[in-house]
PDB file of C-alpha atoms in Angstrom:
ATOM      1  CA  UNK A   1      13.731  -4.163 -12.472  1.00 89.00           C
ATOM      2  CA  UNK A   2      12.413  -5.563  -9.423  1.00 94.00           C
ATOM      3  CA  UNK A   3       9.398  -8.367  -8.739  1.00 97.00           C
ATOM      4  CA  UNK A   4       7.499  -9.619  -6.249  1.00 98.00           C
ATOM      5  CA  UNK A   5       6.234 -12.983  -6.866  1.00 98.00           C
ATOM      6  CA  UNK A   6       3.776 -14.444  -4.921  1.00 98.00           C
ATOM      7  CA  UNK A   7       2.795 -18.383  -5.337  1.00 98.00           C
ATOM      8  CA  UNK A   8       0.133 -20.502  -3.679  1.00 97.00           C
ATOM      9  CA  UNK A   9      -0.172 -18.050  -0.837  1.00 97.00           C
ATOM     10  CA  UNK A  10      -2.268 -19.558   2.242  1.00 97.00           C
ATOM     11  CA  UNK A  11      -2.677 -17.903   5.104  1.00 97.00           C
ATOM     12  CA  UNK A  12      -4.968 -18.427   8.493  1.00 95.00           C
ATOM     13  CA  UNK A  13      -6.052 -16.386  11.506  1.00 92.00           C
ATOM     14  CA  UNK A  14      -6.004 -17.360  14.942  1.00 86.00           C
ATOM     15  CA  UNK A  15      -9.837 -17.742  16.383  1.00 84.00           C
ATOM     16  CA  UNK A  16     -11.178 -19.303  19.670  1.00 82.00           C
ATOM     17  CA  UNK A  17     -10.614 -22.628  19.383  1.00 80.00           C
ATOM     18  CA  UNK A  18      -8.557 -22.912  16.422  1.00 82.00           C
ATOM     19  CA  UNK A  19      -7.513 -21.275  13.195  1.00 88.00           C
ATOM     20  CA  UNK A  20      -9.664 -20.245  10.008  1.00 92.00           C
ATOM     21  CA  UNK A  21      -8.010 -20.175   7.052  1.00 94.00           C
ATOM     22  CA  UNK A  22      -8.107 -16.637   4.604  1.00 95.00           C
ATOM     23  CA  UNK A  23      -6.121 -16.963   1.871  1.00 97.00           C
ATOM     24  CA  UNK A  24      -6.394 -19.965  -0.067  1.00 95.00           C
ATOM     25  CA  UNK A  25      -4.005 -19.984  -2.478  1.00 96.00           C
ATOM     26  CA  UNK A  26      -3.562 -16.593  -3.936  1.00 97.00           C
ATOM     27  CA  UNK A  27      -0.754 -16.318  -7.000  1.00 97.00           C
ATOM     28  CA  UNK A  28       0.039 -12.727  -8.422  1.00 97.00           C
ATOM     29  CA  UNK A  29       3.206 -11.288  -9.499  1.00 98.00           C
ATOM     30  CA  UNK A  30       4.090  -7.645  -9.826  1.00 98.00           C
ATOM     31  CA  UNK A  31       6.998  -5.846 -11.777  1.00 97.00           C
ATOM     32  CA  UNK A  32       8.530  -2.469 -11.581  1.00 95.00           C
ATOM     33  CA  UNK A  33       6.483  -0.111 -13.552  1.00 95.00           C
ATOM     34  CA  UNK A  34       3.444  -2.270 -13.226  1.00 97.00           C
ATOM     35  CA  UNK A  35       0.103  -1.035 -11.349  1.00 97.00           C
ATOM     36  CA  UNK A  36      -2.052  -4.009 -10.062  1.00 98.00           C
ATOM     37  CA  UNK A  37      -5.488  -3.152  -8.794  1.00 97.00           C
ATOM     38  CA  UNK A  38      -6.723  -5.647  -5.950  1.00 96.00           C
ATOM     39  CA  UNK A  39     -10.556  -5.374  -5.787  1.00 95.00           C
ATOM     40  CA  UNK A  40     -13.794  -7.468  -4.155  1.00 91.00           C
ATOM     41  CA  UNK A  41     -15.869  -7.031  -1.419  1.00 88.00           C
ATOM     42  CA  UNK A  42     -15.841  -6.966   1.833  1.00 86.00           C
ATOM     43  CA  UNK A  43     -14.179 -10.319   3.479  1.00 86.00           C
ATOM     44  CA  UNK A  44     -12.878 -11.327   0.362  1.00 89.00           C
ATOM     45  CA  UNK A  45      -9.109 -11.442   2.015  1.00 90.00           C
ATOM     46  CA  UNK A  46      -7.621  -8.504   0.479  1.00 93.00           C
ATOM     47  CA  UNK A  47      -6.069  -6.610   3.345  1.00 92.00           C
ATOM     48  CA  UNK A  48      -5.311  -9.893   4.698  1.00 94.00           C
ATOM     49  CA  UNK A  49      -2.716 -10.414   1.392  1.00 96.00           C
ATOM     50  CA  UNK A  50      -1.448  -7.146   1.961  1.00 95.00           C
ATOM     51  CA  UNK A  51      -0.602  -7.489   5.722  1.00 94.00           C
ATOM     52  CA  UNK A  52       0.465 -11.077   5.325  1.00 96.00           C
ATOM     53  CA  UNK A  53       3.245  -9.641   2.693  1.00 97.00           C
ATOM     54  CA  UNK A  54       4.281  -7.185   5.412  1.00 95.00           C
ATOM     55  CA  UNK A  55       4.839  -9.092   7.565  1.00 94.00           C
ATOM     56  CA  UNK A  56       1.780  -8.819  10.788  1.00 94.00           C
ATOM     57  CA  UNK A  57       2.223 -11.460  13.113  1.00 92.00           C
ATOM     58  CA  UNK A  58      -1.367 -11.510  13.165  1.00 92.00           C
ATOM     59  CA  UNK A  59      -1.700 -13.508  10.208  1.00 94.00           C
ATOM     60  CA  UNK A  60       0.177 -17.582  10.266  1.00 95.00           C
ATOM     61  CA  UNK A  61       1.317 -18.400   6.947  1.00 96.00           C
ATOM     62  CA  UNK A  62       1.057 -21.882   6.552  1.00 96.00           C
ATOM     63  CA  UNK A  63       1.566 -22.771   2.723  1.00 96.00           C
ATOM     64  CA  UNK A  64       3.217 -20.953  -0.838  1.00 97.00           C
ATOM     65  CA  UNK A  65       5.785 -18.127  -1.080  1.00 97.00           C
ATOM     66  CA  UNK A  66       6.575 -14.648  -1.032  1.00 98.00           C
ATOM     67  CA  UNK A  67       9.885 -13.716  -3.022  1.00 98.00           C
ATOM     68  CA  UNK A  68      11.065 -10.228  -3.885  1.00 97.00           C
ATOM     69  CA  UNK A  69      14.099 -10.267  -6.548  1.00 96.00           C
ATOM     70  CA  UNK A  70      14.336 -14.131  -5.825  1.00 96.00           C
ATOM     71  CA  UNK A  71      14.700 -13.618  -2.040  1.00 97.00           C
ATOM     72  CA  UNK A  72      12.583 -15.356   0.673  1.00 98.00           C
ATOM     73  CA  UNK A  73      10.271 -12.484   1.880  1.00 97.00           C
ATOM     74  CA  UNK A  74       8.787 -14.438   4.598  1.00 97.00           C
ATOM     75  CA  UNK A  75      12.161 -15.289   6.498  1.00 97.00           C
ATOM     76  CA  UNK A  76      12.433 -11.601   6.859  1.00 97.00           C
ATOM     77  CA  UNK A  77      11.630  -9.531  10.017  1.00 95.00           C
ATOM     78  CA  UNK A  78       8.895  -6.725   9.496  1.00 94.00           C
ATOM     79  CA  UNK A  79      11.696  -3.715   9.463  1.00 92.00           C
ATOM     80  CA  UNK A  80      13.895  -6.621   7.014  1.00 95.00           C
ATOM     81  CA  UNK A  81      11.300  -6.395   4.763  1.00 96.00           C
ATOM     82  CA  UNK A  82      11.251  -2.940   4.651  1.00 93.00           C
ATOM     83  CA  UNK A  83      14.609  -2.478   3.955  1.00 93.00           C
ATOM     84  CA  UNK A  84      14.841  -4.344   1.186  1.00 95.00           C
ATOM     85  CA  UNK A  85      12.120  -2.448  -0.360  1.00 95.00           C
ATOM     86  CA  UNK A  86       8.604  -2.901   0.576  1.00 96.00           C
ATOM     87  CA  UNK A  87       6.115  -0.614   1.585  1.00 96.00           C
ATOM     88  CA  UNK A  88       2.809  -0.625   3.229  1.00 95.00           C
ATOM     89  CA  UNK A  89      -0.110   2.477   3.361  1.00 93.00           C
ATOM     90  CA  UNK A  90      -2.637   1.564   5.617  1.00 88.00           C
ATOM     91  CA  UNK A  91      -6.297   1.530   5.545  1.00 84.00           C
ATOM     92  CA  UNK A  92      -5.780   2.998   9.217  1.00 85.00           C
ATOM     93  CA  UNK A  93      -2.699   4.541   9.924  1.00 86.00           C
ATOM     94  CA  UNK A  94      -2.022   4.533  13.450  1.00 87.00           C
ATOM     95  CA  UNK A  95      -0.655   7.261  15.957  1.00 87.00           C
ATOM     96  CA  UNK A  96       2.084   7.692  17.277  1.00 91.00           C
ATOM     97  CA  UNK A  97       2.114  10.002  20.611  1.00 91.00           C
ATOM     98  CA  UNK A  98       5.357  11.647  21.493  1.00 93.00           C
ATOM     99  CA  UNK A  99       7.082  11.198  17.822  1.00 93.00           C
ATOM    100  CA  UNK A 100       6.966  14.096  15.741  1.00 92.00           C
ATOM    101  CA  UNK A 101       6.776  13.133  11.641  1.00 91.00           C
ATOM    102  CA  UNK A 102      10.055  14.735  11.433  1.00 89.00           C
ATOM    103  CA  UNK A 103      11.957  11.825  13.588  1.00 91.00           C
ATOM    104  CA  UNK A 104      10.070   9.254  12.410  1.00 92.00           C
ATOM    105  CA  UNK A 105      10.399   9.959   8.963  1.00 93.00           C
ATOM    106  CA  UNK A 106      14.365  10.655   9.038  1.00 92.00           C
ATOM    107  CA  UNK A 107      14.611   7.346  11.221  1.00 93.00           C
ATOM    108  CA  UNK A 108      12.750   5.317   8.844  1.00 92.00           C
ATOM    109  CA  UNK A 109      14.684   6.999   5.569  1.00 93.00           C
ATOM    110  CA  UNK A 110      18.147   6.163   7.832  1.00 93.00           C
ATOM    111  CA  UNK A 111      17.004   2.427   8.302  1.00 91.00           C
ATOM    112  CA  UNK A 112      16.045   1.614   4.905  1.00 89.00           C
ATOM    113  CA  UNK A 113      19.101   3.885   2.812  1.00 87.00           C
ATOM    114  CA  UNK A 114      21.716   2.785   5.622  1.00 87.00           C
ATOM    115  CA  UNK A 115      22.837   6.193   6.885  1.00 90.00           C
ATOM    116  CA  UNK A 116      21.211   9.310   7.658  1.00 90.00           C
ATOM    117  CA  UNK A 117      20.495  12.077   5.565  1.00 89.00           C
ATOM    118  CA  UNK A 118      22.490  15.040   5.745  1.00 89.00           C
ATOM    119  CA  UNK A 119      20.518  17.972   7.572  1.00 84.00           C
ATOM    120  CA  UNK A 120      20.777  20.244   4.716  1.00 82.00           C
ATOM    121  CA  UNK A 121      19.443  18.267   2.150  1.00 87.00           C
ATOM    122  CA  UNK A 122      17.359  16.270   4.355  1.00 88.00           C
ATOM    123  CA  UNK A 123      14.928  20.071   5.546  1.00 86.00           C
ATOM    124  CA  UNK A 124      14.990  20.484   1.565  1.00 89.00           C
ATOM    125  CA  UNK A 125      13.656  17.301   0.652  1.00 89.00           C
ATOM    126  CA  UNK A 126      11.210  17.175   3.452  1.00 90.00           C
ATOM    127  CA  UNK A 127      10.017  20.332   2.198  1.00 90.00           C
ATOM    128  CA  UNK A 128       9.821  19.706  -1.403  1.00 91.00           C
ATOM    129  CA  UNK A 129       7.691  16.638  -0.932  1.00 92.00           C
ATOM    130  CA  UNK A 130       5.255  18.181   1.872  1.00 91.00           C
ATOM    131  CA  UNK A 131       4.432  21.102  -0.982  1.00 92.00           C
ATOM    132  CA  UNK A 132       3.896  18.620  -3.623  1.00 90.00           C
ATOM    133  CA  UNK A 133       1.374  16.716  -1.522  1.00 91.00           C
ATOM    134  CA  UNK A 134      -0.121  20.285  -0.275  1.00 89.00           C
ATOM    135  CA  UNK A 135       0.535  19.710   3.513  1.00 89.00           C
ATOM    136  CA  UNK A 136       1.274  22.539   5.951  1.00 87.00           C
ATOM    137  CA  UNK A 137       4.906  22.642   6.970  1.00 87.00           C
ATOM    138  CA  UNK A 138       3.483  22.835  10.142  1.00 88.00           C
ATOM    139  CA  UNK A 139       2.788  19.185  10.140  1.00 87.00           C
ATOM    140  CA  UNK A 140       6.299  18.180  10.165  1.00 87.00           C
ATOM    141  CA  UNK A 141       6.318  19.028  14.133  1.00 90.00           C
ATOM    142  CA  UNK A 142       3.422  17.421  15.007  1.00 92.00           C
ATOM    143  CA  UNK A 143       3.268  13.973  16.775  1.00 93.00           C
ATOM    144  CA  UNK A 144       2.554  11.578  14.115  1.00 92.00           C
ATOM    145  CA  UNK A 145      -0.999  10.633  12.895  1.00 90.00           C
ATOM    146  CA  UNK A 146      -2.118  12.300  16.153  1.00 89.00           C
ATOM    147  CA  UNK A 147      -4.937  14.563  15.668  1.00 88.00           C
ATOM    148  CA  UNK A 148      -4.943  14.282  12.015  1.00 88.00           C
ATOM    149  CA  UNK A 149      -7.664  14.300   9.720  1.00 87.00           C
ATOM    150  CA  UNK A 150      -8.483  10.992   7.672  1.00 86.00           C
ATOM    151  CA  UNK A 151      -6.874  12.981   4.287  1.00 87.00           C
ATOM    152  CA  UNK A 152      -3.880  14.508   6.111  1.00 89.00           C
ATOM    153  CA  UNK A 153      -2.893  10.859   7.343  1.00 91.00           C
ATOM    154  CA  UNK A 154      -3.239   9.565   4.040  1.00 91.00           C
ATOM    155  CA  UNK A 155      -0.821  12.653   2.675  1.00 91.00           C
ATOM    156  CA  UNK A 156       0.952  11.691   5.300  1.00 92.00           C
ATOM    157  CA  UNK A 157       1.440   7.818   4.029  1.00 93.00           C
ATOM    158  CA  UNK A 158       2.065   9.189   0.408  1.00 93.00           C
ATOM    159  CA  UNK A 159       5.141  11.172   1.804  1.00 94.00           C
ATOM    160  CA  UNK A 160       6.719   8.469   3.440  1.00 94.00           C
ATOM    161  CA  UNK A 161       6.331   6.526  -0.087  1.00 94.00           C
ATOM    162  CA  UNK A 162       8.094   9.601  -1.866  1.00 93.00           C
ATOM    163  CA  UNK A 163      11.044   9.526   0.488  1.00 93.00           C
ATOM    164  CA  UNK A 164      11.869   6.199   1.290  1.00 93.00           C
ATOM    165  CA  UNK A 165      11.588   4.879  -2.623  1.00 92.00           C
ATOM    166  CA  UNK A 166      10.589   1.532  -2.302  1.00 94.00           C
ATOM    167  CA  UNK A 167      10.627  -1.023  -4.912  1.00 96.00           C
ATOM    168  CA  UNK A 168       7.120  -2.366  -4.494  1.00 97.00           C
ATOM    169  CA  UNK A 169       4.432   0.272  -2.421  1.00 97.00           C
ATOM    170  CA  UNK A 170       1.143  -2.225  -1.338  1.00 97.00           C
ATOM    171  CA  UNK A 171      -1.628   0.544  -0.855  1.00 96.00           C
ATOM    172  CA  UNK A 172      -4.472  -1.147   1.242  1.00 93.00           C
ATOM    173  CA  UNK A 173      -7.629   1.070   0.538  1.00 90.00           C
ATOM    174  CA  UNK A 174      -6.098   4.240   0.176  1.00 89.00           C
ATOM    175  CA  UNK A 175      -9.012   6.136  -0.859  1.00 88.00           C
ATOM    176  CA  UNK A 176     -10.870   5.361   2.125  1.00 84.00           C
ATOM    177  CA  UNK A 177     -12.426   8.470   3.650  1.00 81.00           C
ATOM    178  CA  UNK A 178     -10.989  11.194   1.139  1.00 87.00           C
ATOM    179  CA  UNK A 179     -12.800  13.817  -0.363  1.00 88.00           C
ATOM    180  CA  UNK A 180     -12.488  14.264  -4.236  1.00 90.00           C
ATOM    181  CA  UNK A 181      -9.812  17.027  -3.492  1.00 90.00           C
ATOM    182  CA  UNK A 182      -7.934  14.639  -1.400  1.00 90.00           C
ATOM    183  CA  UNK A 183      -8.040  11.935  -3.314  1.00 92.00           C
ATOM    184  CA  UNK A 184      -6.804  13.624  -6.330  1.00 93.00           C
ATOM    185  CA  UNK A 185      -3.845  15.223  -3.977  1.00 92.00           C
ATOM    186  CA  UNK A 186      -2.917  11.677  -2.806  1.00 93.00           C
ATOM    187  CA  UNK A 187      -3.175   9.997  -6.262  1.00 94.00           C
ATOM    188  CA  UNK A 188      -1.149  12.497  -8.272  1.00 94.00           C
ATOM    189  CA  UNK A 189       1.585  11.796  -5.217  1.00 93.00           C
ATOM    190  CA  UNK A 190       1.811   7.939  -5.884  1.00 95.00           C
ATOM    191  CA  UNK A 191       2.013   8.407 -10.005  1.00 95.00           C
ATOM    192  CA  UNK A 192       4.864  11.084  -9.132  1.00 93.00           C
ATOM    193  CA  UNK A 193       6.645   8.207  -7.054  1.00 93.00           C
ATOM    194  CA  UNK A 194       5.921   5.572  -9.886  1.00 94.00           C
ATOM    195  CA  UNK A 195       7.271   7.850 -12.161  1.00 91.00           C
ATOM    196  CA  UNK A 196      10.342   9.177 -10.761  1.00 90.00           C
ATOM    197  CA  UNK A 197      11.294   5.520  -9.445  1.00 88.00           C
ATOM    198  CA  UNK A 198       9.272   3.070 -11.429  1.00 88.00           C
ATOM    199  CA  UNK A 199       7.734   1.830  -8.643  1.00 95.00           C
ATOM    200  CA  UNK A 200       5.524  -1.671  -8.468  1.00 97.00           C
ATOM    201  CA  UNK A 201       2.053  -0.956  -7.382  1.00 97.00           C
ATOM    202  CA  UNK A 202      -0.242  -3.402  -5.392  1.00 97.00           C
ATOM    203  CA  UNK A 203      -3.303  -0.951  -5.074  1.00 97.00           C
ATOM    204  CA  UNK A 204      -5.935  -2.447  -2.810  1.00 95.00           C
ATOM    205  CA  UNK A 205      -9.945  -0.949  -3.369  1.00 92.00           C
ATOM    206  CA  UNK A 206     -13.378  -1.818  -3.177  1.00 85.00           C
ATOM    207  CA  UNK A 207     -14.367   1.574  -5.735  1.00 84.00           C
ATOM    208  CA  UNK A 208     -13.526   2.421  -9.358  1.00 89.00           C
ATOM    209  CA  UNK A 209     -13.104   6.101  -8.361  1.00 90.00           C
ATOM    210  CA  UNK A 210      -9.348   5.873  -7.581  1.00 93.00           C
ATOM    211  CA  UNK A 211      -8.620   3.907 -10.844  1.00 94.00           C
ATOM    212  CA  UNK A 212      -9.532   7.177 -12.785  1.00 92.00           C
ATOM    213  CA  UNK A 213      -6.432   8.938 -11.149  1.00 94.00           C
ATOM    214  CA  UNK A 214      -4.530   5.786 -10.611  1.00 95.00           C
ATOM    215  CA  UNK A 215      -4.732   4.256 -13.987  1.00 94.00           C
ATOM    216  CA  UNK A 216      -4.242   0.190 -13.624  1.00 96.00           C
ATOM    217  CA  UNK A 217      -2.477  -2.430 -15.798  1.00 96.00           C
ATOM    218  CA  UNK A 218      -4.005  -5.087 -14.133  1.00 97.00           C
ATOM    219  CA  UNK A 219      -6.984  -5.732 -12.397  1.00 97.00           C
ATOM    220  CA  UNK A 220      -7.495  -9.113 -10.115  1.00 97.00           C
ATOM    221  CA  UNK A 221     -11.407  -9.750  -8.744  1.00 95.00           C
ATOM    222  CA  UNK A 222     -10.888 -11.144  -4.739  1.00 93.00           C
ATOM    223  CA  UNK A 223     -13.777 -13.205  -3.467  1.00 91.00           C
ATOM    224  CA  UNK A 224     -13.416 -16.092  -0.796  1.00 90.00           C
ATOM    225  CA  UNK A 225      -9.903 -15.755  -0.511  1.00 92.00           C
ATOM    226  CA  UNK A 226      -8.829 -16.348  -3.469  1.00 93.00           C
ATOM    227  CA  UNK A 227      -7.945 -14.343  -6.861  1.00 95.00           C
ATOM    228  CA  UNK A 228     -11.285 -15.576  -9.336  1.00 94.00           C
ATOM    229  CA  UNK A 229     -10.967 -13.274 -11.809  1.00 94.00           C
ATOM    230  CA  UNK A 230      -7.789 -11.352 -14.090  1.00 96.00           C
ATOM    231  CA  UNK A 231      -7.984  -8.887 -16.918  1.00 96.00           C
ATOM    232  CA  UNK A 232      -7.142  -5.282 -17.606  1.00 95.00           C
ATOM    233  CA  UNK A 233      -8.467  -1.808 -17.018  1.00 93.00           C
ATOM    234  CA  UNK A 234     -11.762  -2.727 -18.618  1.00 93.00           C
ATOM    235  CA  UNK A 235     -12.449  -5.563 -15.545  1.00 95.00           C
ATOM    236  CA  UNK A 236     -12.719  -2.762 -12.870  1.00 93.00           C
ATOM    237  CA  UNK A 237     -15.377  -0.799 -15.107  1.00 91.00           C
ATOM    238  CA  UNK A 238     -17.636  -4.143 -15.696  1.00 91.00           C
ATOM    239  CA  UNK A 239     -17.077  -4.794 -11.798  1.00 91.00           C
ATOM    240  CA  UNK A 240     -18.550  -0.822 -11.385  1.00 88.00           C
ATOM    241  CA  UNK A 241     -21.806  -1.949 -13.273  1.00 89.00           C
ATOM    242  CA  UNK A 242     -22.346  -4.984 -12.155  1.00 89.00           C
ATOM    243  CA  UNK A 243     -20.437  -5.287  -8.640  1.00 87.00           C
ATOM    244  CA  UNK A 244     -19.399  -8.712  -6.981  1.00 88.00           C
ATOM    245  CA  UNK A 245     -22.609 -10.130  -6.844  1.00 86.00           C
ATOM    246  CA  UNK A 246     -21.727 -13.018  -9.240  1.00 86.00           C
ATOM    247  CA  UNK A 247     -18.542 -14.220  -7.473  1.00 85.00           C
ATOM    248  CA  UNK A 248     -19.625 -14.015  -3.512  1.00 80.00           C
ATOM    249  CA  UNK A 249     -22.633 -16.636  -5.134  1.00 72.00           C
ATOM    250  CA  UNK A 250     -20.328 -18.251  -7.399  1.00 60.00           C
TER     251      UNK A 250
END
């Protein structure tokens, strides 16, 4: 059983002249086994949670706490972090000329499991979780993200989820530019993760249309940097009908 607890997080951006402050004072805790839907409009400081938890030096953190298992998250280096089990899909996943997804992937699995794979079992592995996800073999010798389609780099996020096994997976808007297809490809990935490894779940989205693959426990309403609203499943379907309206105003 692992958790990631986070407690009066506050977090600014550098700006000319200054800072502006994002996150003002977000608390949410997540266990293994547990899916917690992150959802609000545009602005509301979503992505900036999930990046601030990762670790971008973008973002200052200047009050509150991240722990994971009782450990200080935010003393750790980006690749510490990593290691000790968190993972990040990204609403753009970037390229990476000149390294194929076959090195980076074994590199990253060596890094966070603390040895490399052996070759034989490695190519199976590989293999087994490429089918699953419906992605040409082919695709394991090209450069990574480069030339790929907005669906094949999200497959291509949901693989690296299935074989590094992290304790808690933050998804930031994962459903962004996928066809129905695609999206049900990707979302029957992360439930096979969560239930193979009983995986914590922070699942970032502005639309209720993932949620019907991705079945939440908990949904939190974002607005203004802050969390202003908790309840379960039956939040993100009132949220469908009636949008954010009421808590950009409020």
């Amino acid at each position: 059983m692992s958790t990631l607890e986070i407690k009066n997080l506050q977090v600014s951006v550098a700006v000319e002249g200054g800072f502006t402050e994002i996150l003002k004072g977000v608390d949410l805790t997540i266990r293994s086994g547990e899916t917690h839907a992150i959802m609000g409009p545009n602005g509301s400081g979503k992505s900036t949670l999930a990046y601030s938890v990762a670790g971008h030096p973008k973002y200052t953190v200047t009050g509150g706490s991240v722990t994971l298992d009782g450990v200080d998250v935010l003393a750790m280096t980006v690749d510490e972090r990593a290691r000790a089990g968190l993972f990040l899909a990204m609403q753009y996943p970037v390229e990476v000329p000149g390294v194929s997804v076959t090195n980076f992937l074994r590199t990253a699995v060596t890094a966070v499991r603390g040895e490399a794979p052996k070759v034989r079992t490695w190519v199976g592995e590989v293999r087994e979780a490429m089918k699953a996800l419906n992605m040409d073999a082919a695709f394991a010798e090209r450069n990574v993200n480069e030339g790929f389609s907005g669906g094949e780099k999200k497959r291509h996020e949901i693989l690296q989820l299935e074989l590094l096994k992290p304790k808690i997976a933050i998804l930031d808007e994962t459903d962004s530019g996928l066809d129905v297809d695609a999206l049900r490809i990707v979302s029957e990935g992360v439930n096979r993760v969560k239930e193979n490894s009983d995986l914590g779940i922070m699942l970032i989205t502005h639309y209720t249309r993932i949620l019907r693959y991705i079945k939440p426990d908990f949904v939190h309403v974002f607005a203004q940097g802050r969390i202003v609203e908790e309840g379960g499943p039956e939040l993100a379907d009132k949220l469908e009908e009636n949008g954010y309206a009421e808590y950009v105003t409020a």
